[in-house]
Structure formats: C-alpha cells, structure tokens
Coordinates of C-alpha atoms in Angstrom, one line a residue:
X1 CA 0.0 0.0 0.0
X2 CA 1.0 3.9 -1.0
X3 CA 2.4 5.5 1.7
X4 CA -0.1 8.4 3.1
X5 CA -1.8 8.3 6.9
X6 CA -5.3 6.5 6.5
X7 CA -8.4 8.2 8.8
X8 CA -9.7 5.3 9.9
X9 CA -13.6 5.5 9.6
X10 CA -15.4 5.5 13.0
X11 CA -18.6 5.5 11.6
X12 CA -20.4 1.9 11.8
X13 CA -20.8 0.7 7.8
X14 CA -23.7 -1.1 6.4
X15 CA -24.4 -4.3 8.4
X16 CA -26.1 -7.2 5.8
X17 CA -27.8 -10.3 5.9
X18 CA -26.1 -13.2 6.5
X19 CA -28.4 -14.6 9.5
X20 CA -27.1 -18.4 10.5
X21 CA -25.1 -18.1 13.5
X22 CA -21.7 -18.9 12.8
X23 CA -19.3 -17.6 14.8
X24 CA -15.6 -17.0 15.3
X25 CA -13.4 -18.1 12.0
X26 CA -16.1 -20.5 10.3
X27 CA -16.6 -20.3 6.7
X28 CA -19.9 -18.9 5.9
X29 CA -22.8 -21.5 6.4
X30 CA -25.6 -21.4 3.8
X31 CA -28.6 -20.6 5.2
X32 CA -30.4 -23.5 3.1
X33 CA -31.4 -26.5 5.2
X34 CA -31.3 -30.0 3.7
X35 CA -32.4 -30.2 0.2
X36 CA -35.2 -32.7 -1.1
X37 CA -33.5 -35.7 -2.7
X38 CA -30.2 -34.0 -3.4
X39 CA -27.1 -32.2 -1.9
X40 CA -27.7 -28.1 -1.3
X41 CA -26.8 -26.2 -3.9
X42 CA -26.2 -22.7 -2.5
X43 CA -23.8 -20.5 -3.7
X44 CA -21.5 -22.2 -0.9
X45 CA -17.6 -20.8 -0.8
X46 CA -15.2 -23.3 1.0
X47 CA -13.2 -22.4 3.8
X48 CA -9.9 -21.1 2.3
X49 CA -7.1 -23.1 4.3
X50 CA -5.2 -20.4 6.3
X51 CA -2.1 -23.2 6.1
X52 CA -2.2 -22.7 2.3
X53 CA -2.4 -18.9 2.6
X54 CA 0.6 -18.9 5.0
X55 CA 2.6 -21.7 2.9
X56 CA 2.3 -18.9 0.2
X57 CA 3.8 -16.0 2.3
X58 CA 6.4 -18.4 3.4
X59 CA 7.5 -19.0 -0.5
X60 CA 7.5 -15.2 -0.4
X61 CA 9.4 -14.6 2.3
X62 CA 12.3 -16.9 0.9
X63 CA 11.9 -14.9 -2.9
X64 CA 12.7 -11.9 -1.1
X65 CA 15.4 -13.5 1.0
X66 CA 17.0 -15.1 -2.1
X67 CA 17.0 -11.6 -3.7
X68 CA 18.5 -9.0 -1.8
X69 CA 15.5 -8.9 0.9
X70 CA 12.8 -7.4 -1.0
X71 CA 10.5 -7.7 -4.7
X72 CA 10.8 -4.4 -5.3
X73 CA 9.5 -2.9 -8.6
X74 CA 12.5 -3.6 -11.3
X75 CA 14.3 -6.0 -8.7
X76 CA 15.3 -9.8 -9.0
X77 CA 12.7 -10.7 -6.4
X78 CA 9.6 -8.6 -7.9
X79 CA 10.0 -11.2 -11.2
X80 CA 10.5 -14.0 -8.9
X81 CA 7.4 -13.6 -7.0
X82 CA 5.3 -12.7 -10.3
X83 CA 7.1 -16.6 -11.8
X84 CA 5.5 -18.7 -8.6
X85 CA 2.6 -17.3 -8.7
X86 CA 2.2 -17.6 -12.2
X87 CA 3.2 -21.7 -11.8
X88 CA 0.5 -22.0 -9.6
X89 CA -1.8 -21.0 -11.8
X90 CA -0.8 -22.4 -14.6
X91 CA -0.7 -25.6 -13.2
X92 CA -4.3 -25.8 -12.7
X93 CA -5.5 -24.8 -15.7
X94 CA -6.3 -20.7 -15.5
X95 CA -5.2 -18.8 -18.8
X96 CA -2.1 -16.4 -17.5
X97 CA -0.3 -13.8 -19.5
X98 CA 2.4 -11.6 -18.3
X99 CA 2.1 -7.3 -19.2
X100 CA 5.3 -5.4 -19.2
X101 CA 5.6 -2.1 -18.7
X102 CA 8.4 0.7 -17.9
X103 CA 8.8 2.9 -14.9
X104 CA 11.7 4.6 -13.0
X105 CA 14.0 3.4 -15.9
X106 CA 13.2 -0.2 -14.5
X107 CA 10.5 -3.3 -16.0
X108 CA 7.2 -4.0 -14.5
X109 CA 5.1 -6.9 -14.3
X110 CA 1.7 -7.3 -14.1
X111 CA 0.2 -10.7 -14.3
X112 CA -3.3 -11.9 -15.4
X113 CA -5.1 -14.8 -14.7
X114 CA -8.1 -15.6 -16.6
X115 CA -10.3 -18.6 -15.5
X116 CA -12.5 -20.1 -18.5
X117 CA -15.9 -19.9 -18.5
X118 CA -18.7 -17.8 -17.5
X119 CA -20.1 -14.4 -19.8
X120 CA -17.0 -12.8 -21.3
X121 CA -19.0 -9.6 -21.3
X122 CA -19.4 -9.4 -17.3
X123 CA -16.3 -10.1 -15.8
X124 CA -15.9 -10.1 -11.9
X125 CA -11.7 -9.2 -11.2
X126 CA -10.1 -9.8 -8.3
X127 CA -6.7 -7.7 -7.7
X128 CA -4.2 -7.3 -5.0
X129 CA -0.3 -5.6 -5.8
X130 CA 2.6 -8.1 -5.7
X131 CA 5.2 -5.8 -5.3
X132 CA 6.9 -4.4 -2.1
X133 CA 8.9 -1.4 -0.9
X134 CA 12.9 -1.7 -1.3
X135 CA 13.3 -1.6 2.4
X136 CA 12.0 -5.2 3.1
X137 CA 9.9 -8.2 2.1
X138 CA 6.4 -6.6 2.2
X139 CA 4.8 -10.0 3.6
X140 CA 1.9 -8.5 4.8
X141 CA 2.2 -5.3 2.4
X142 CA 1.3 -7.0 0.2
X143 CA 1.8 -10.9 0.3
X144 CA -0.9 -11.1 2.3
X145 CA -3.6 -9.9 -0.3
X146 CA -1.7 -11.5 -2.9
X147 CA -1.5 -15.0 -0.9
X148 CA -5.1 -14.7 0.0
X149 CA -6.5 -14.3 -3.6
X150 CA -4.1 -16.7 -5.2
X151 CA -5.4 -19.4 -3.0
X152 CA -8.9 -18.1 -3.9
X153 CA -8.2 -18.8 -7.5
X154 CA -6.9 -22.2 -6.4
X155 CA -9.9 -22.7 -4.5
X156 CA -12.0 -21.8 -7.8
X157 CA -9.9 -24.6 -9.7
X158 CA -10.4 -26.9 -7.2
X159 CA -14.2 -26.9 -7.0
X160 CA -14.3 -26.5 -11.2
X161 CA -16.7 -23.3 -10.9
X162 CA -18.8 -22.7 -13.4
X163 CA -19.4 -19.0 -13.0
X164 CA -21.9 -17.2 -14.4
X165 CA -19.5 -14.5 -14.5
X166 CA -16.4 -14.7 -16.2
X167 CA -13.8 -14.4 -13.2
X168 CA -10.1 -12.6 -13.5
X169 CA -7.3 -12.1 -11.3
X170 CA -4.5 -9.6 -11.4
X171 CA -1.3 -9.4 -9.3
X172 CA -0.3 -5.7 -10.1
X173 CA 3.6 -4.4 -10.2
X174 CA 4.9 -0.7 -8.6
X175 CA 1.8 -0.4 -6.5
X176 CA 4.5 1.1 -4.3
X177 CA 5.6 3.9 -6.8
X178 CA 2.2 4.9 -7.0
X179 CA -0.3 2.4 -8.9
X180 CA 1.9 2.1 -11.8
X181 CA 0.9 -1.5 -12.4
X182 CA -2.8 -0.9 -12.4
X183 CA -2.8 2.4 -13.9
X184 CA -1.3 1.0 -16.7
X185 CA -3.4 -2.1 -17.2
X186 CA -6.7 0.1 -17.3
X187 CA -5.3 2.5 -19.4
X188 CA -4.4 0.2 -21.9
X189 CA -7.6 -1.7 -21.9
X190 CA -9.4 -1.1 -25.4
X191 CA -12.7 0.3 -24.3
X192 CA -15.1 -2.8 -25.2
X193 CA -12.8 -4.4 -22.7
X194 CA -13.2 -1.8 -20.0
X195 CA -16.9 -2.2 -20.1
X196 CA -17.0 -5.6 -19.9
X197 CA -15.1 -5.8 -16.0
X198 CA -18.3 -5.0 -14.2
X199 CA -16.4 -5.3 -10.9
X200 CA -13.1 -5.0 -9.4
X201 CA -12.5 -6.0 -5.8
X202 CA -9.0 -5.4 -4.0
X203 CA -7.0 -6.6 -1.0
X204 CA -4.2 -5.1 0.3
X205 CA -2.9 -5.9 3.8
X206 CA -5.1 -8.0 4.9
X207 CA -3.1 -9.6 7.8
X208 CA -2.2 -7.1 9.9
X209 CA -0.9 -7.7 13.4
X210 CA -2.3 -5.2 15.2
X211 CA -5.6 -6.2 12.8
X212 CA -8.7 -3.7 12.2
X213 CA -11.5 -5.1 10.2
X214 CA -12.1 -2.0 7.4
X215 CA -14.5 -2.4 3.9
X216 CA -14.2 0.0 1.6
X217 CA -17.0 2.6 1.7
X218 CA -19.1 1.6 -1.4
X219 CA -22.3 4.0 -0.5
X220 CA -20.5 6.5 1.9
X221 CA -22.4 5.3 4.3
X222 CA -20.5 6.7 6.6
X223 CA -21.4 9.7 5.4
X224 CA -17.8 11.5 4.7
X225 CA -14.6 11.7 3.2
X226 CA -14.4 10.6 -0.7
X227 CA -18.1 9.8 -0.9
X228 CA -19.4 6.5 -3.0
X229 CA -17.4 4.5 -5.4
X230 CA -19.5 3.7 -8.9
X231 CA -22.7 2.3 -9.2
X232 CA -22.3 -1.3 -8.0
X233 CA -19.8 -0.5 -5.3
X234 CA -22.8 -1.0 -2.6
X235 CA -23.4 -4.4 -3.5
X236 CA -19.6 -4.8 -3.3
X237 CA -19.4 -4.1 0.2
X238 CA -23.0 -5.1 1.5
X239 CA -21.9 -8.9 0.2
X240 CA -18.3 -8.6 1.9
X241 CA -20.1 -7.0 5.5
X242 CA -22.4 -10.2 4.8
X243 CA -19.7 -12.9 5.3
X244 CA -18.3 -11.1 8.3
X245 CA -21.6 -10.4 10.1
X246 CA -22.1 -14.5 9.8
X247 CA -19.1 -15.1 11.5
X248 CA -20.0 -12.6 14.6
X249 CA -16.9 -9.8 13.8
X250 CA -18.2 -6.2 13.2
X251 CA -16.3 -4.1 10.7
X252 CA -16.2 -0.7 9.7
X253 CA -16.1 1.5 6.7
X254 CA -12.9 3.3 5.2
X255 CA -12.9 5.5 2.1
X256 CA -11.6 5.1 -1.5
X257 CA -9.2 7.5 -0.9
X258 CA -6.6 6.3 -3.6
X259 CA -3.9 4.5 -1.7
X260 CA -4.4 1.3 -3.7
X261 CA -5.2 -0.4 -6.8
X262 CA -8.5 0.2 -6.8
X263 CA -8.4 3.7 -7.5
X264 CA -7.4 3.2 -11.8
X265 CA -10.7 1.2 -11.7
X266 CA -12.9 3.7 -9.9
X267 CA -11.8 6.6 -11.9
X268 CA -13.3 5.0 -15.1
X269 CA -16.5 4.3 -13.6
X270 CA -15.9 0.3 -12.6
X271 CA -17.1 -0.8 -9.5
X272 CA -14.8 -1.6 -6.7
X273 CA -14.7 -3.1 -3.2
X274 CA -12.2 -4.8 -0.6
X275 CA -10.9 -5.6 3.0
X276 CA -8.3 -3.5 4.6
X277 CA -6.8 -4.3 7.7
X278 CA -4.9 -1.4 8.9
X279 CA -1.6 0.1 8.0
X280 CA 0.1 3.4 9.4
X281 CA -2.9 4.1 11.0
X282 CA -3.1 4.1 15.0
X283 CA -5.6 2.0 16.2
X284 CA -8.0 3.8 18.8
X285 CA -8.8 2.6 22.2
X286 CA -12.6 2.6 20.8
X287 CA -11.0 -0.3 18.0
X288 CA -9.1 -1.8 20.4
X289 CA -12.3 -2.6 22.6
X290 CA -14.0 -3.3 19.3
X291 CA -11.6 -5.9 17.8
X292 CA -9.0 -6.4 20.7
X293 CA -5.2 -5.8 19.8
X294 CA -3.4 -2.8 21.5
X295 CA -4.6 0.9 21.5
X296 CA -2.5 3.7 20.8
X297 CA -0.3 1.4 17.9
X298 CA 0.1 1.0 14.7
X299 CA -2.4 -1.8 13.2
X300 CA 0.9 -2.6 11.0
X301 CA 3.8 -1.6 13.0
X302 CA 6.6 -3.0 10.6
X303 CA 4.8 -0.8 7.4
X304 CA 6.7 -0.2 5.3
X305 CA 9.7 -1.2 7.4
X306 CA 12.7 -4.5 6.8
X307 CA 10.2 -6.5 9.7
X308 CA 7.7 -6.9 7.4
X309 CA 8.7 -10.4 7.1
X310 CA 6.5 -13.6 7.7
X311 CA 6.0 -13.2 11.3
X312 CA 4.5 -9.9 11.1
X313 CA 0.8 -11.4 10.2
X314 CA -1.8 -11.8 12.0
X315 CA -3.6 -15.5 11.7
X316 CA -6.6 -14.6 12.4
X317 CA -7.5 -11.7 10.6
X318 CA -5.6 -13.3 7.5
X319 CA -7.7 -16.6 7.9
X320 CA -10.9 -14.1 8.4
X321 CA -10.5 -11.7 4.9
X322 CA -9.2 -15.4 2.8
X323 CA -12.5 -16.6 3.6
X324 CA -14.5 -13.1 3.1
X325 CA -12.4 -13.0 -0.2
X326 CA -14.0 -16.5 -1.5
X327 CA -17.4 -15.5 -0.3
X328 CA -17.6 -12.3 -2.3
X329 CA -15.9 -14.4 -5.3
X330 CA -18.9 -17.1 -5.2
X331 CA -21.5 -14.8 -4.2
X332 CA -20.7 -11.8 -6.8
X333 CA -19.8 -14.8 -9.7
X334 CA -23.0 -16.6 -8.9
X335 CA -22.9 -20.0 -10.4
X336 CA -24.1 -20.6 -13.6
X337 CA -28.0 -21.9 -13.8
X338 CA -28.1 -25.6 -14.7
X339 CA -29.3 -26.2 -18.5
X340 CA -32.4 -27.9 -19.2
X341 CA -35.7 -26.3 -18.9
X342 CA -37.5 -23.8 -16.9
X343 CA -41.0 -25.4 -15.5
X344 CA -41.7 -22.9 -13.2
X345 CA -40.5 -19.2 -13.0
X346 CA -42.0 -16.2 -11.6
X347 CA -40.5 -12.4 -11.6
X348 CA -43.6 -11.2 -10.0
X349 CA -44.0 -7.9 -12.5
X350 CA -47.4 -9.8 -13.2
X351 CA -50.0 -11.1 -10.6
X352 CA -49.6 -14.9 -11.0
X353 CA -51.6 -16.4 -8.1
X354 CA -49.9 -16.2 -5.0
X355 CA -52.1 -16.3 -2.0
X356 CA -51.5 -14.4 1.1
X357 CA -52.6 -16.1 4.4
X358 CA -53.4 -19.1 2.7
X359 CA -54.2 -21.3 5.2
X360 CA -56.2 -18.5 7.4
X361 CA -53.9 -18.9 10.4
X362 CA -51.5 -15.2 10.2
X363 CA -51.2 -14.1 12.9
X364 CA -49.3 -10.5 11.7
X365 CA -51.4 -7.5 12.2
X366 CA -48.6 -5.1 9.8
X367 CA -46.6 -6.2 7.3
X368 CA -48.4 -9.2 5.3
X369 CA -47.1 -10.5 2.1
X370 CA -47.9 -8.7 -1.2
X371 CA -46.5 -8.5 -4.7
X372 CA -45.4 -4.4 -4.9
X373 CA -43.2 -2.2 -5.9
X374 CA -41.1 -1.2 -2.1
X375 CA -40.2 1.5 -1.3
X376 CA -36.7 2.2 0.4
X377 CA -36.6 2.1 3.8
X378 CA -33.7 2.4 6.7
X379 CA -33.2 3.0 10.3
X380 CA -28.8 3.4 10.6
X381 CA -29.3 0.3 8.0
X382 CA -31.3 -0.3 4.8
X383 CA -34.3 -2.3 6.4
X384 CA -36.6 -2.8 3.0
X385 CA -34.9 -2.3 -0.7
X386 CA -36.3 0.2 -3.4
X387 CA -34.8 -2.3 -6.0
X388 CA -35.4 -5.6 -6.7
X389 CA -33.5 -8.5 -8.5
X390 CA -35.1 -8.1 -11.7
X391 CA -37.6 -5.7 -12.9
X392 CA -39.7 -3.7 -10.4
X393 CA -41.7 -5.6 -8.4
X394 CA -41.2 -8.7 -5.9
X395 CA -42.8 -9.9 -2.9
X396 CA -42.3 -8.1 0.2
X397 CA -43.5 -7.8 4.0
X398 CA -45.9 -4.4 3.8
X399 CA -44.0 -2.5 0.6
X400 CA -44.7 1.5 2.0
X401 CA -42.0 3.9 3.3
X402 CA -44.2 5.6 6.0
X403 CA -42.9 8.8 8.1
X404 CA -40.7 5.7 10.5
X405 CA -39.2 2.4 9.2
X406 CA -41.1 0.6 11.7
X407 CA -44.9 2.2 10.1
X408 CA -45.1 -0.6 8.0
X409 CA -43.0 -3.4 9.0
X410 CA -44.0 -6.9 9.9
X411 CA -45.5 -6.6 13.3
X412 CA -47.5 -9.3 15.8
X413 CA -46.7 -12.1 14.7
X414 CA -46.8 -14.4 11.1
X415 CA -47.2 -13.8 7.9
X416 CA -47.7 -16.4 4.8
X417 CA -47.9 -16.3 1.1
X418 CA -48.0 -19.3 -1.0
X419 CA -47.5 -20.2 -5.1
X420 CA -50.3 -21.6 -7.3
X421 CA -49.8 -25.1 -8.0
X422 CA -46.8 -26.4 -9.7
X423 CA -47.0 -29.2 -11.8
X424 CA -43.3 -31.1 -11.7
X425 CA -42.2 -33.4 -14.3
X426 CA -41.5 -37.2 -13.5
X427 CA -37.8 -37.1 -14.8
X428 CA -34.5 -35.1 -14.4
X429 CA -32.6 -33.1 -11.8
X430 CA -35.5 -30.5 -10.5
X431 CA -33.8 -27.5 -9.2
X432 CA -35.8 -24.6 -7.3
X433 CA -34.0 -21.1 -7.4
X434 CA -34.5 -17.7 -5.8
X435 CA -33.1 -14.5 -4.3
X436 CA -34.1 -13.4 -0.9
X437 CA -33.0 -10.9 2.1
X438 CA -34.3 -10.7 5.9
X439 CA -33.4 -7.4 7.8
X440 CA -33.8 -6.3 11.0
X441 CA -32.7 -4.3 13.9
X442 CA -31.2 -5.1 17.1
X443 CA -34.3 -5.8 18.9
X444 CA -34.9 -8.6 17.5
X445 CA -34.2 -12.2 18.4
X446 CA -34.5 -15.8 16.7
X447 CA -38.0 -16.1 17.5
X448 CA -38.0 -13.8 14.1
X449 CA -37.3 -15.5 11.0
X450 CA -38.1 -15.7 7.2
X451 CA -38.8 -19.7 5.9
X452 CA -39.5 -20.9 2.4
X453 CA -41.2 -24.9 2.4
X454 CA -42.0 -26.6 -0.4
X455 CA -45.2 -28.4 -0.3
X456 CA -46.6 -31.6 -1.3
X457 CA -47.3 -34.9 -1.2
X458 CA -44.7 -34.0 2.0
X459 CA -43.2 -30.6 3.3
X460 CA -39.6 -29.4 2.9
X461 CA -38.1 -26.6 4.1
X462 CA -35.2 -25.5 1.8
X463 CA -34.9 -21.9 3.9
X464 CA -34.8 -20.9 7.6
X465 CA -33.1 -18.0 8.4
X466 CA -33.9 -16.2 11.8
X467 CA -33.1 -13.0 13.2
X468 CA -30.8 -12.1 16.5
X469 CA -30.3 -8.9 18.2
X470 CA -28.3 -7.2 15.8
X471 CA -28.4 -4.7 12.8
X472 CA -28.7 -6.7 10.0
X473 CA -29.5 -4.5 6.4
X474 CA -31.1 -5.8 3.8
X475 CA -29.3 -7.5 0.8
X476 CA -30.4 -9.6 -1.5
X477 CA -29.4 -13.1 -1.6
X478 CA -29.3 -16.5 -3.8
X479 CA -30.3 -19.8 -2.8
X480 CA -30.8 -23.3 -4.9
X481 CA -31.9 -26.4 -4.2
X482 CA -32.3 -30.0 -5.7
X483 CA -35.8 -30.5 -4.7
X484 CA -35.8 -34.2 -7.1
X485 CA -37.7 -36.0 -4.1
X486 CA -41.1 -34.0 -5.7
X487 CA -40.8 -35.7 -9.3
X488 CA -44.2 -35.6 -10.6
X489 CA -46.1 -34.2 -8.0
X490 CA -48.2 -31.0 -8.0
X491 CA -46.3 -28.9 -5.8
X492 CA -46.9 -25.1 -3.9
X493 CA -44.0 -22.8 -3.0
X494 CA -45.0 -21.6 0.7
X495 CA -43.3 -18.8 1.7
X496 CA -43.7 -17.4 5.6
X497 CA -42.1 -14.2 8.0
X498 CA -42.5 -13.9 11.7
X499 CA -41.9 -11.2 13.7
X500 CA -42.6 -12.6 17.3
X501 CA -40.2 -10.6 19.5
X502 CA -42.3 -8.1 20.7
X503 CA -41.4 -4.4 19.6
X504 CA -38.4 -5.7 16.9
X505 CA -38.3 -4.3 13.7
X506 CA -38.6 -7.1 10.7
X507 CA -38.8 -6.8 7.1
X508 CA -38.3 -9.7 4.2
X509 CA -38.5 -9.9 0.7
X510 CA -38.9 -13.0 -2.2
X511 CA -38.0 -12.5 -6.0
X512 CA -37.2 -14.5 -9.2
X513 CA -38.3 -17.7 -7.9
X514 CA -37.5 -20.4 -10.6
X515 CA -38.0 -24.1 -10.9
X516 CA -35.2 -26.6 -13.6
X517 CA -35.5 -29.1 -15.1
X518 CA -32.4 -30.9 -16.1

C-alpha cells in the first residue's frame, strides 16, 4: 500500500444479511437446510485453508530473501514472486499472461489470470499488488492480499466453478511507486474491454498484526470523506459485511481515498470493493475494545519497514478476509443456472396467483405479504430495498415507506404467502431457485425469521433463516436447491415471515423464484 496516513472511519458501515449463527473463524454457512432428494446447492464458498495462505507468504518470504530482501518494482525478487505465482496458476488450468511495462528506468510486471468460463461480457476481477517497498519483504504489504486471492483462484480450480460471470485475477507491479501496475493495465484496456469488467474487488494488507477489520465505503455510508465509489460499489461491500456479520466480527467503513489499486478502476467508472486491515494508522482505544489488539499502535507496525517479514501477520485476521475474499468471489460470480428447462418461473411484474394467508392462520397485524413495488426504507441500516432483482416488483412484507421504518413493518406475529400449483415433471434433476433478504434491527431475536417450504405430497423446508439482536440490512441473496424428491407431483412454494419478538423491527423480501429441469 501507497504510503499516506489513513483516517480510519469511525462511523459503523452497512451491516447485511447473513443470518445463520456462525461464529468465530467459520466459513460462511448457507442458510439452506437440507435439500429434497439431493445435496444443497447454494452459492456455498469453502473455507480457504489459512495453512495454504501462510505456505504462500512463506514462499514469499524466501523470494525476497534469495533476492536481496525485498521484490521491489525492477528487482530480481519482484519477477521471482510474479514466476511462482504464475506456476501456480498455470498448473491448474487458468489462462495467464504476463504485461510489461516501464517505470523509473526499471520493468514492471503485471500478471493476469483468466479462468474459463462464465459471460465474457461481465467479468468479476479480483486484484491485490505483488510488489513491495525496497526496504523489506512486504509480507503483509502486500503478500498477504496477494496469498489470499491466489489461494482463492486455487480454491475456484479446485471446486471446477462454473461461474456465471467470467472471473479474472491480477497481481499488479509498482503499487509502491504509485499504482503504476494498475494504472497501466486500465489505461491500456481497449474500451469494449473496459466495459466488460463489471467489478473489481482489491485486497491489500489484509493480515495485519495489530488487525482492524475496514471495507471500503461503497455508499458512503458513513457519510464522509471521498463519498461513494461507482454504481455497484454497494453491493460490493453489503456482500463482503455479509460474510463477516455471519461469522459474529463487526467491521467498519474506510474511504476510496486512492492508496491502492482500486483507484485506476474507480476513476473510469468500474465498481470496486475490498478488505483492509490497517496500515500506518493508529488503532484507537474505541478499536481496540471493538476488535482487541493494542490501542495507541500502529495496526501494522513494521509498514513499510525490513520486519515486514512472515512473522508480522496476524492468523486470524488473514484466515478471516481469505474466507471473506472467497465468499464475495462465489456470491458476486454466482454460479451458472443448470441447462435444461425452466418449468416454473415467476418475476412477479405480473400477478400470477400467490395467496396471502393461505391457510387463514397469520397471525401479523402489519406487514403481510404482497407482490409491490417497495419503497426504500432504513433505520442506521437499509431495512426494506427500493430495488429488486429483476424488474420492479417482488414480494415483500408491507411495501410503504411511512414517516418511521417501523410504520409498516411486519409486526405481531406471522405472515404467509403461497404459489399456485406447480406441476413437476417425473424425470430429471428439478432444481428450485431464488433471491431473498431478511433485515432487521437489534431488537430482534431468533424467535423472528423468514422460511421458504416446499409443499406436497410431504413438506420441505429448503430456507430458515432467523433473526438475532443485531443490525442486519437488507441484501439480497441467492439460494438453490435440488428439490428431485417431488418428481411428478403437484407442488406449492410456501413462503412465511414472523416477527414474534415483541417491539423488533422485521422486514423480508422474495424474487425470481424459478424451478429446472435438467
């Protein structure tokens, strides 16, 4: 990372949904319980092995020894580190190719890793720099974001994605000389190829000792500084907060204030996003009680510095942003729909035949299900979303604004909705699709929850997510599931919200619900 002092964001960024309960350094649990007559089929990221992250750093940390004791821009060990990387990749079947380009007199590297498959015109890129200052080995600044993704591009290799997306991943040279590397890859991108990289998400230092748990400030919602990145920089960072609210480790915001390689991106409109874990900065005693580690030091105290070597990483917060990295990979990628064909699929910009209450048994006096167009609403976090997956209307819990958030959220109890009747044929991999979010505020508790059953000839539920006493905005999510075990049977799609904690503020939301054949 550039040198210049950081202000470290106070303000608490946008909290998402992510609702199951896992805590402490867990990889994020799918909120999909077990599917009919097949395995899950969530968008579920592995757990990214912090021994394989570190085993990277330690290959690093002998380049740099090997070389003088740094991979500097235009030294012996910069061109080392981009060749082992590069063999990784390589070896496991991602298209690489090497840009040079001159600064200070001295070549520069950048390398690109391209992993086939997925749309070629929506490309999701994953970045970190490669290169460190003269003065030492740059292990955590910036081996740590560089191990981190390269081990999520492993990871993708190693579960044969099938993006929907096309994924890419750069390692960029002279971050340190001021975003040489990435400057030049964007500018020399023919514009057709600009405006297909949709997103760009960046890590650098991500294993800080002294660790602070910062996400770039996609929709300035905290309100100063260098405002919002592009359009799509929200989503960015609500999916991110999403994988570390499910683990039980707050975070907050920090601005795109051009320290890193995200900023050549940005300043031609791409989206960006990332984990930062403190460089220069002091952490404050109001940090220190918030993430432990020591007030009143640096969250990196070898920056820049020849003890920037592989002890000077934090396990835990490297082990914590590998694993948010992987979940923002899957869950921004998506993985591609399964081929066959479509017997059921509703967008709900038509009435179709869903049927609140449809057993006569709610229970909710505010907030019942209806197809609408929702307004936005919030409370410190986005509680119901103005936009939808697709189109303009889905189903929601009570779609008005009001004067408060809480005027027309689900309140007293349960709400119910439920599809017509779906016809399934006999034959073939049936997979059921759709996007959801649950928000609420900290007065809630699990009693709350939002549940999607399938009904027939037996009931499955193939979603359960309930609430807790925390913020948790809304964000759209994607779950699928082999539901096979209904083969031709007549089938209803039964979706149901409670809010039974009292004075707690709930909202949930349904779209694009879609049944496969396959």
């Amino acid at each position: 990372m550039r040198s210049r002092l950081l202000r470290a964001v106070g303000v608490p960024a946008l909290v998402v949904a992510a609702a199951l309960a896992s805590t402490g350094a867990a990889p994020y649990a799918s909120a999909t319980s077990a599917a009919v007559g097949g395995p899950v089929g969530v968008l579920a990221a592995p757990d990214i092995p912090l021994a394989n992250v570190k085993a990277h750093l330690t290959q690093l940390q002998s380049i740099a020894t090997a070389n003088g004791g740094n991979r500097a821009h235009g030294r012996p060990g910069y061109l080392a580190s981009i060749n082992y990387v590069r063999a990784q990749l390589d070896a496991v079947g991602f298209t690489t190719s090497v840009q040079s380009f001159t600064y200070s007199g001295a070549t520069g590297y950048n390398l690109i890793a391209d992993w086939p498959g997925g749309d070629p015109s929506n490309v999701l890129m994953t970045g970190a720099h490669l290169d460190s200052v003269t003065a030492g080995p740059g292990i955590n600044d910036n081996g740590s974001g560089s191990a981190a993704i390269l081990e999520v591009a492993l990871a993708v290799a190693r579960a044969n994605l099938t993006p929907a997306k096309h994924l890419r991943f750069g390692w960029w040279g002279a971050e340190e000389l001021g975003l040489r590397g990435s400057q030049y890859y964007v500018n020399n991108l023919p514009a057709a190829e600009r405006t297909r990289i949709k997103q760009y998400l960046n890590f650098d230092m991500v294993g800080s000792p002294n660790a602070g748990y910062f996400v770039y400030d996609g929709d300035n919602s905290d309100g100063v500084g260098s405002g919002p990145g592009p359009a799509g920089s929200a989503q960015i960072e609500q999916t991110i907060q999403a994988y570390f609210t499910s683990i039980g480790v707050p975070t907050r915001g920090t601005d795109f204030d051009g320290r890193s390689d995200y900023g050549p991106f940005i300043a031609v409109g791409i989206p960006a996003g990332g984990t930062f874990t403190g460089a220069e900065g002091i952490k404050s005693s109001a940090q220190a009680t918030l993430w432990g580690g020591t007030a009143g030091s640096a969250f990196d105290p070898c920056y820049h510095r020849a003890c920037d070597t592989s002890t000077n990483i934090n396990d835990t917060a490297l082990n914590r942003n590998a694993d948010a990295i992987a979940y923002t990979v899957w869950e921004l990628a998506a993985t591609a729909p399964p081929p066959g064909t479509t017997v059921y699929s509703d967008t709900f910009e038509t009435a179709t035949g869903w049927t609140a209450n449809p057993a006569g048994t709610d229970t909710a006096t505010l907030g019942q299900w209806v197809r609408a167009d929702p307004a936005a609403t919030s409370s410190g976090v986005a509680t119901q979303l103005g936009t939808t997956v697709s189109g303009t209307f889905d189903l929601v819990t009570g779609p008005l604004a009001g004067a408060s958030a809480g005027d027309h959220d689900l309140d007293g109890g349960v709400s119910s909705v439920q599809s017509p009747s779906i016809s399934l044929p006999g034959s073939g991999t049936l997979t059921l699709s759709f996007s959801w979010y649950l928000a609420h505020l900290n007065n809630a508790s699990s009693a709350d929850y939002l549940r999607v059953r399938v009904v027939g000839g037996s009931t499955s539920t193939v979603l359960n997510v309930t609430g807790a006493a925390t913020n948790r905005a809304a964000a759209w999510q994607s779950a699928s599931v082999n539901v096979s075990g209904f083969a031709g049977q007549s089938v209803r799609i039964l979706v149901d919200a409670a809010d039974a904690s009292g004075a707690s503020l709930v909202e949930a939301a349904v779209d694009d619900v879609k049944i496969v054949q396959s």
